[in-house]
Coordinates of C-alpha atoms and ligand atoms in Angstrom, one line a residue:
M1 CA -9.4 20.1 5.9
I2 CA -10.7 20.2 9.5
W3 CA -12.7 17.0 9.1
R4 CA -9.6 15.1 8.1
I5 CA -7.7 16.2 11.3
V6 CA -10.7 15.3 13.5
L7 CA -11.1 12.0 11.8
N8 CA -7.4 11.0 11.8
L9 CA -7.8 10.6 8.1
V10 CA -4.5 11.8 6.7
N11 CA -2.3 11.6 3.5
V12 CA 0.8 9.5 3.5
N13 CA 3.2 12.4 4.2
E14 CA 1.2 13.0 7.4
L15 CA 1.7 9.4 8.7
G16 CA 5.1 10.4 10.3
L17 CA 7.5 8.5 8.0
R18 CA 11.1 9.7 8.1
Y19 CA 14.0 9.1 5.7
D20 CA 16.3 8.0 8.6
D21 CA 13.8 6.4 10.9
N22 CA 13.7 2.7 10.2
W23 CA 10.1 1.8 10.2
A24 CA 7.7 1.4 7.3
V25 CA 3.9 1.9 7.1
G26 CA 1.8 -1.1 6.1
H27 CA -0.4 -0.6 3.0
F28 CA -3.1 -3.3 3.3
N29 CA -5.5 -3.9 0.4
V30 CA -9.1 -4.0 1.5
H31 CA -12.0 -5.5 -0.5
N32 CA -15.0 -4.9 1.8
L33 CA -16.0 -3.5 5.1
E34 CA -14.7 -6.5 7.0
F35 CA -11.2 -6.0 5.7
A36 CA -11.3 -2.3 6.6
R37 CA -12.4 -3.2 10.1
G38 CA -9.7 -5.8 10.5
V39 CA -6.9 -3.5 9.4
V40 CA -8.1 -0.5 11.6
T41 CA -8.6 -2.8 14.6
A42 CA -4.9 -3.9 14.3
A43 CA -3.8 -0.3 13.8
C44 CA -5.5 0.9 16.9
E45 CA -4.4 -2.1 19.0
N46 CA -0.7 -1.6 17.9
R47 CA -0.8 2.2 17.9
S48 CA 0.5 2.0 14.4
P49 CA -0.4 4.2 11.4
A50 CA -1.9 2.3 8.5
I51 CA -3.0 2.6 4.9
L52 CA -6.3 1.2 3.6
A53 CA -5.7 0.5 0.0
V54 CA -8.3 0.1 -2.7
G55 CA -7.3 -1.8 -5.8
M56 CA -8.7 -2.2 -9.3
L57 CA -10.2 -5.7 -8.8
S58 CA -11.9 -4.7 -5.6
I59 CA -13.4 -1.6 -7.4
K60 CA -14.7 -4.0 -10.1
Y61 CA -16.0 -6.3 -7.5
I62 CA -18.0 -3.9 -5.3
G63 CA -17.6 -0.3 -6.8
L64 CA -15.3 2.6 -6.1
K65 CA -17.9 4.8 -4.2
P66 CA -19.1 2.1 -1.7
L67 CA -15.6 0.8 -1.0
V68 CA -14.2 4.3 -0.4
A69 CA -17.2 5.1 1.8
A70 CA -16.6 1.9 3.8
C71 CA -13.0 2.9 4.3
R72 CA -13.9 6.4 5.4
A73 CA -16.6 5.1 7.8
V74 CA -14.1 2.8 9.5
A75 CA -11.2 5.4 9.4
E76 CA -13.6 7.8 11.2
E77 CA -13.5 5.6 14.2
S78 CA -9.7 5.2 14.3
D79 CA -7.7 6.9 17.0
V80 CA -4.5 6.5 15.0
P81 CA -3.6 8.1 11.6
V82 CA -5.0 6.2 8.6
A83 CA -4.7 7.0 4.9
I84 CA -7.0 5.8 2.1
H85 CA -5.1 5.0 -1.0
I86 CA -5.9 4.0 -4.6
D87 CA -3.6 1.2 -5.7
H88 CA -2.2 0.6 -9.2
S89 CA -4.5 2.9 -11.1
R90 CA -3.7 3.2 -14.8
D91 CA -6.7 5.5 -15.4
V92 CA -6.2 9.2 -14.7
E93 CA -10.0 9.7 -14.7
L94 CA -10.5 7.1 -12.0
V95 CA -7.9 8.8 -9.9
R96 CA -9.8 12.1 -10.3
R97 CA -13.1 10.4 -9.2
A98 CA -11.4 8.8 -6.2
L99 CA -9.9 12.1 -5.1
E100 CA -13.3 13.7 -5.3
L101 CA -14.7 10.9 -3.0
G102 CA -12.1 11.8 -0.4
V103 CA -9.2 9.4 -0.8
T104 CA -6.0 10.9 0.6
S105 CA -3.4 9.1 -1.5
V106 CA -3.2 7.7 -5.0
M107 CA -0.9 5.6 -7.1
F108 CA -0.5 5.9 -10.8
D109 CA 1.1 2.8 -12.2
G110 CA 2.8 3.7 -15.4
S111 CA 5.5 1.1 -15.0
A112 CA 4.6 -0.7 -18.2
L113 CA 4.6 2.5 -20.2
P114 CA 7.6 4.0 -22.1
F115 CA 9.5 6.1 -19.6
E116 CA 8.5 9.5 -21.1
E117 CA 4.8 8.6 -21.0
N118 CA 5.1 7.3 -17.4
V119 CA 6.7 10.6 -16.4
A120 CA 4.0 12.7 -18.2
K121 CA 1.0 10.8 -16.8
T122 CA 2.4 10.5 -13.3
K123 CA 3.1 14.2 -13.3
E124 CA -0.5 14.9 -14.2
V125 CA -1.7 12.7 -11.3
V126 CA 0.7 14.3 -8.9
A127 CA -0.7 17.8 -9.7
M128 CA -4.3 16.5 -9.3
A129 CA -3.5 14.8 -6.0
H130 CA -1.7 17.8 -4.6
D131 CA -4.7 20.0 -5.5
H132 CA -6.8 17.8 -3.2
G133 CA -4.2 17.7 -0.4
A134 CA -3.5 14.1 -1.2
T135 CA -0.1 12.4 -1.8
A136 CA 0.9 10.5 -5.0
E137 CA 3.0 7.4 -5.6
G138 CA 4.5 6.4 -9.0
E139 CA 6.5 3.3 -10.1
V140 CA 9.8 2.8 -11.9
G141 CA 10.8 -0.7 -12.8
I142 CA 8.3 -3.6 -13.0
V143 CA 7.1 -5.8 -10.1
P144 CA 5.6 -8.7 -12.0
H145 CA 2.5 -10.7 -11.2
G146 CA 1.9 -14.4 -10.5
T147 CA 4.6 -16.8 -11.5
D148 CA 6.6 -14.5 -13.8
P149 CA 10.2 -14.3 -12.5
V150 CA 11.7 -10.9 -12.0
S151 CA 14.2 -10.3 -14.8
E152 CA 17.2 -8.0 -14.5
K153 CA 15.7 -5.5 -16.9
D154 CA 12.6 -5.2 -14.7
M155 CA 14.6 -4.1 -11.6
T156 CA 14.6 -0.4 -10.9
D157 CA 17.5 1.6 -12.5
P158 CA 18.7 4.1 -9.8
D159 CA 19.5 6.9 -12.3
M160 CA 16.1 6.5 -14.0
A161 CA 14.4 6.5 -10.6
V162 CA 16.2 9.8 -9.6
E163 CA 15.1 11.4 -12.8
F164 CA 11.5 10.1 -12.4
V165 CA 11.2 11.6 -8.9
E166 CA 12.7 14.9 -9.9
R167 CA 10.6 15.3 -13.0
T168 CA 7.2 14.1 -11.6
G169 CA 7.4 15.4 -8.1
V170 CA 6.0 12.2 -6.7
D171 CA 5.7 11.9 -2.9
L172 CA 6.6 8.2 -2.9
V173 CA 8.2 5.9 -5.5
A174 CA 7.6 2.1 -5.9
V175 CA 10.7 0.2 -6.9
S176 CA 11.4 -3.3 -8.2
L177 CA 13.9 -5.2 -6.1
G178 CA 12.9 -8.9 -6.7
S179 CA 9.4 -9.2 -5.3
I180 CA 6.5 -10.6 -7.3
H181 CA 2.8 -9.7 -6.8
G182 CA 0.4 -12.5 -5.7
M183 CA 2.6 -15.1 -4.1
K184 CA 0.7 -17.2 -1.6
T185 CA 3.8 -18.3 0.3
A186 CA 6.9 -16.4 1.0
G187 CA 10.0 -17.3 -1.0
A188 CA 11.3 -14.2 -2.8
S189 CA 14.4 -12.4 -1.7
L190 CA 15.3 -8.8 -2.5
D191 CA 18.4 -7.1 -3.9
Q192 CA 19.4 -5.2 -0.8
D193 CA 22.5 -3.6 -2.5
L194 CA 20.2 -2.1 -5.1
L195 CA 17.9 -0.8 -2.4
R196 CA 20.8 0.8 -0.5
A197 CA 21.8 2.6 -3.7
L198 CA 18.3 3.8 -4.3
H199 CA 17.9 5.0 -0.7
Q200 CA 21.1 6.9 -0.9
K201 CA 20.1 8.7 -4.0
I202 CA 16.4 9.3 -3.4
K203 CA 14.9 11.2 -0.5
A204 CA 11.3 10.4 -1.2
P205 CA 10.0 7.3 0.6
L206 CA 10.6 4.0 -1.3
V207 CA 7.7 1.5 -1.6
L208 CA 7.9 -2.3 -1.7
H209 CA 5.1 -4.0 -3.7
G210 CA 4.4 -7.7 -3.6
A211 CA 5.4 -8.1 0.0
S212 CA 3.3 -11.2 0.7
G213 CA 5.9 -13.3 -1.2
V214 CA 9.0 -11.8 0.4
L215 CA 10.9 -13.7 3.1
D216 CA 10.5 -12.1 6.6
E217 CA 14.2 -11.5 7.0
H218 CA 14.4 -9.7 3.6
V219 CA 11.4 -7.5 4.6
K220 CA 13.2 -6.6 7.9
D221 CA 16.5 -5.8 6.0
A222 CA 14.5 -3.8 3.5
V223 CA 13.1 -1.6 6.3
A224 CA 16.7 -1.1 7.7
N225 CA 17.9 -0.3 4.2
G226 CA 15.3 2.4 3.4
I227 CA 11.9 0.9 2.4
R228 CA 9.2 3.1 4.1
K229 CA 5.9 1.7 2.7
I230 CA 5.1 -2.0 2.3
N231 CA 2.2 -3.3 0.3
V232 CA 0.4 -6.5 1.4
N233 CA -2.6 -8.0 -0.3
T234 CA -2.4 -11.8 -1.0
G235 CA -1.2 -12.7 2.5
L236 CA -4.3 -11.1 4.1
Q237 CA -6.6 -12.9 1.7
V238 CA -5.0 -16.2 2.5
A239 CA -5.3 -15.6 6.2
C240 CA -9.0 -14.7 5.9
K241 CA -9.8 -17.6 3.7
N242 CA -8.0 -20.1 5.9
A243 CA -9.9 -18.8 9.0
L244 CA -13.3 -18.9 7.2
T245 CA -12.6 -22.4 5.9
A246 CA -11.7 -23.7 9.4
Q247 CA -14.7 -21.9 10.9
L248 CA -17.2 -23.3 8.3
N249 CA -15.8 -26.8 8.7
A250 CA -15.8 -26.7 12.5
S251 CA -19.2 -25.0 13.0
P252 CA -21.3 -25.6 9.9
D253 CA -24.4 -24.4 11.8
S254 CA -22.9 -21.1 13.1
G255 CA -24.5 -17.8 12.2
L256 CA -23.0 -16.0 9.2
L257 CA -22.0 -13.0 11.4
Q258 CA -20.0 -15.3 13.6
D259 CA -18.2 -16.6 10.6
F260 CA -17.4 -13.1 9.3
E261 CA -16.1 -12.2 12.8
C262 CA -13.6 -15.1 12.4
G263 CA -12.5 -13.5 9.1
I264 CA -12.1 -10.1 10.7
A265 CA -10.1 -11.5 13.6
A266 CA -7.8 -13.4 11.2
I267 CA -7.2 -10.2 9.1
A268 CA -6.4 -8.2 12.3
S269 CA -4.0 -10.9 13.5
A270 CA -2.2 -11.1 10.2
V271 CA -2.0 -7.2 10.0
S272 CA -0.6 -7.1 13.6
K273 CA 2.2 -9.5 12.7
K274 CA 3.1 -7.3 9.7
M275 CA 3.1 -4.2 11.9
V276 CA 5.7 -5.9 14.2
L277 CA 7.8 -6.9 11.2
F278 CA 7.6 -3.4 9.7
N279 CA 8.6 -1.9 13.1
S280 CA 5.5 0.4 12.9
V281 CA 4.1 -0.5 16.4
N282 CA 3.7 2.6 18.6
K283 CA 4.7 4.9 15.8
A284 CA 1.3 6.7 15.8
A285 CA 1.8 10.3 16.7
Ligands
LIG301 P1 0.8 -9.0 -2.7 O1 -0.5 -9.4 -3.1 O2 1.9 -9.8 -3.3 O3 1.0 -8.9 -1.2 O4 1.1 -7.5 -3.3 C1 0.4 -6.4 -2.8 C2 0.7 -5.2 -3.6 O5 1.8 -5.0 -4.0 C3 -0.4 -4.3 -3.8 O6 0.0 -3.1 -4.5

């Protein structure tokens, strides 16, 4: 484990999150080296812990091994704690390979499975993660994608969530409170009463997915009401794409590296704003 301490590469339990301390760590999806660099630059500048998250589409795009290696290489240069996380895996074997490559945190997404199957598979992943000194996240309730509205039945049931955490031993649990994955502009609000009830009953850190689409004041309230990890993907992609488009239009003859630098700066700036919103600035131990 020595190399992890030296490199500031930690699991999510080691990021300093506390049940009663109202700040949340940002989970930022990274798709290439430039995203990893942008996130870690913001983390160091803000003295904020951060999570580099690797999702299924990004693995399909560039490969699990190169993407984890890119995250590790950038995390090695960080002087604040960083975790490397596998996001929304539905494949236990992929989780195993990722742990062998050195990720420090994994999510098994069994939210679409029948409850008993979700419990059984998540439990298997938790054991595997803990064997590697990594943390594991599960999900109860469904956070939909795209334009699907959140229905009442998709929201997390508190009793079910309590049972899920007890039976699986997950370190973190993702809950459905009204957010939707993949929104390009913020418009969603969250059920803060439901969140308060979940926080009161569950001591494991609660995770908000689909945060790009949630109104800032609702994110702020969610942190005050018990959310401790916040997942952001689409918002960073939008920020990067807008910056690249502006750069390419303004300087069509610029060198490609100069264009990529604009993308990295836009990602770092968007991540910094989220760190302020999540109250994670200066929380690095
Ligand atoms: P957004 O793309 O909506 O920010 O969601 C990110 C997410 O929840 C990743 O797990």
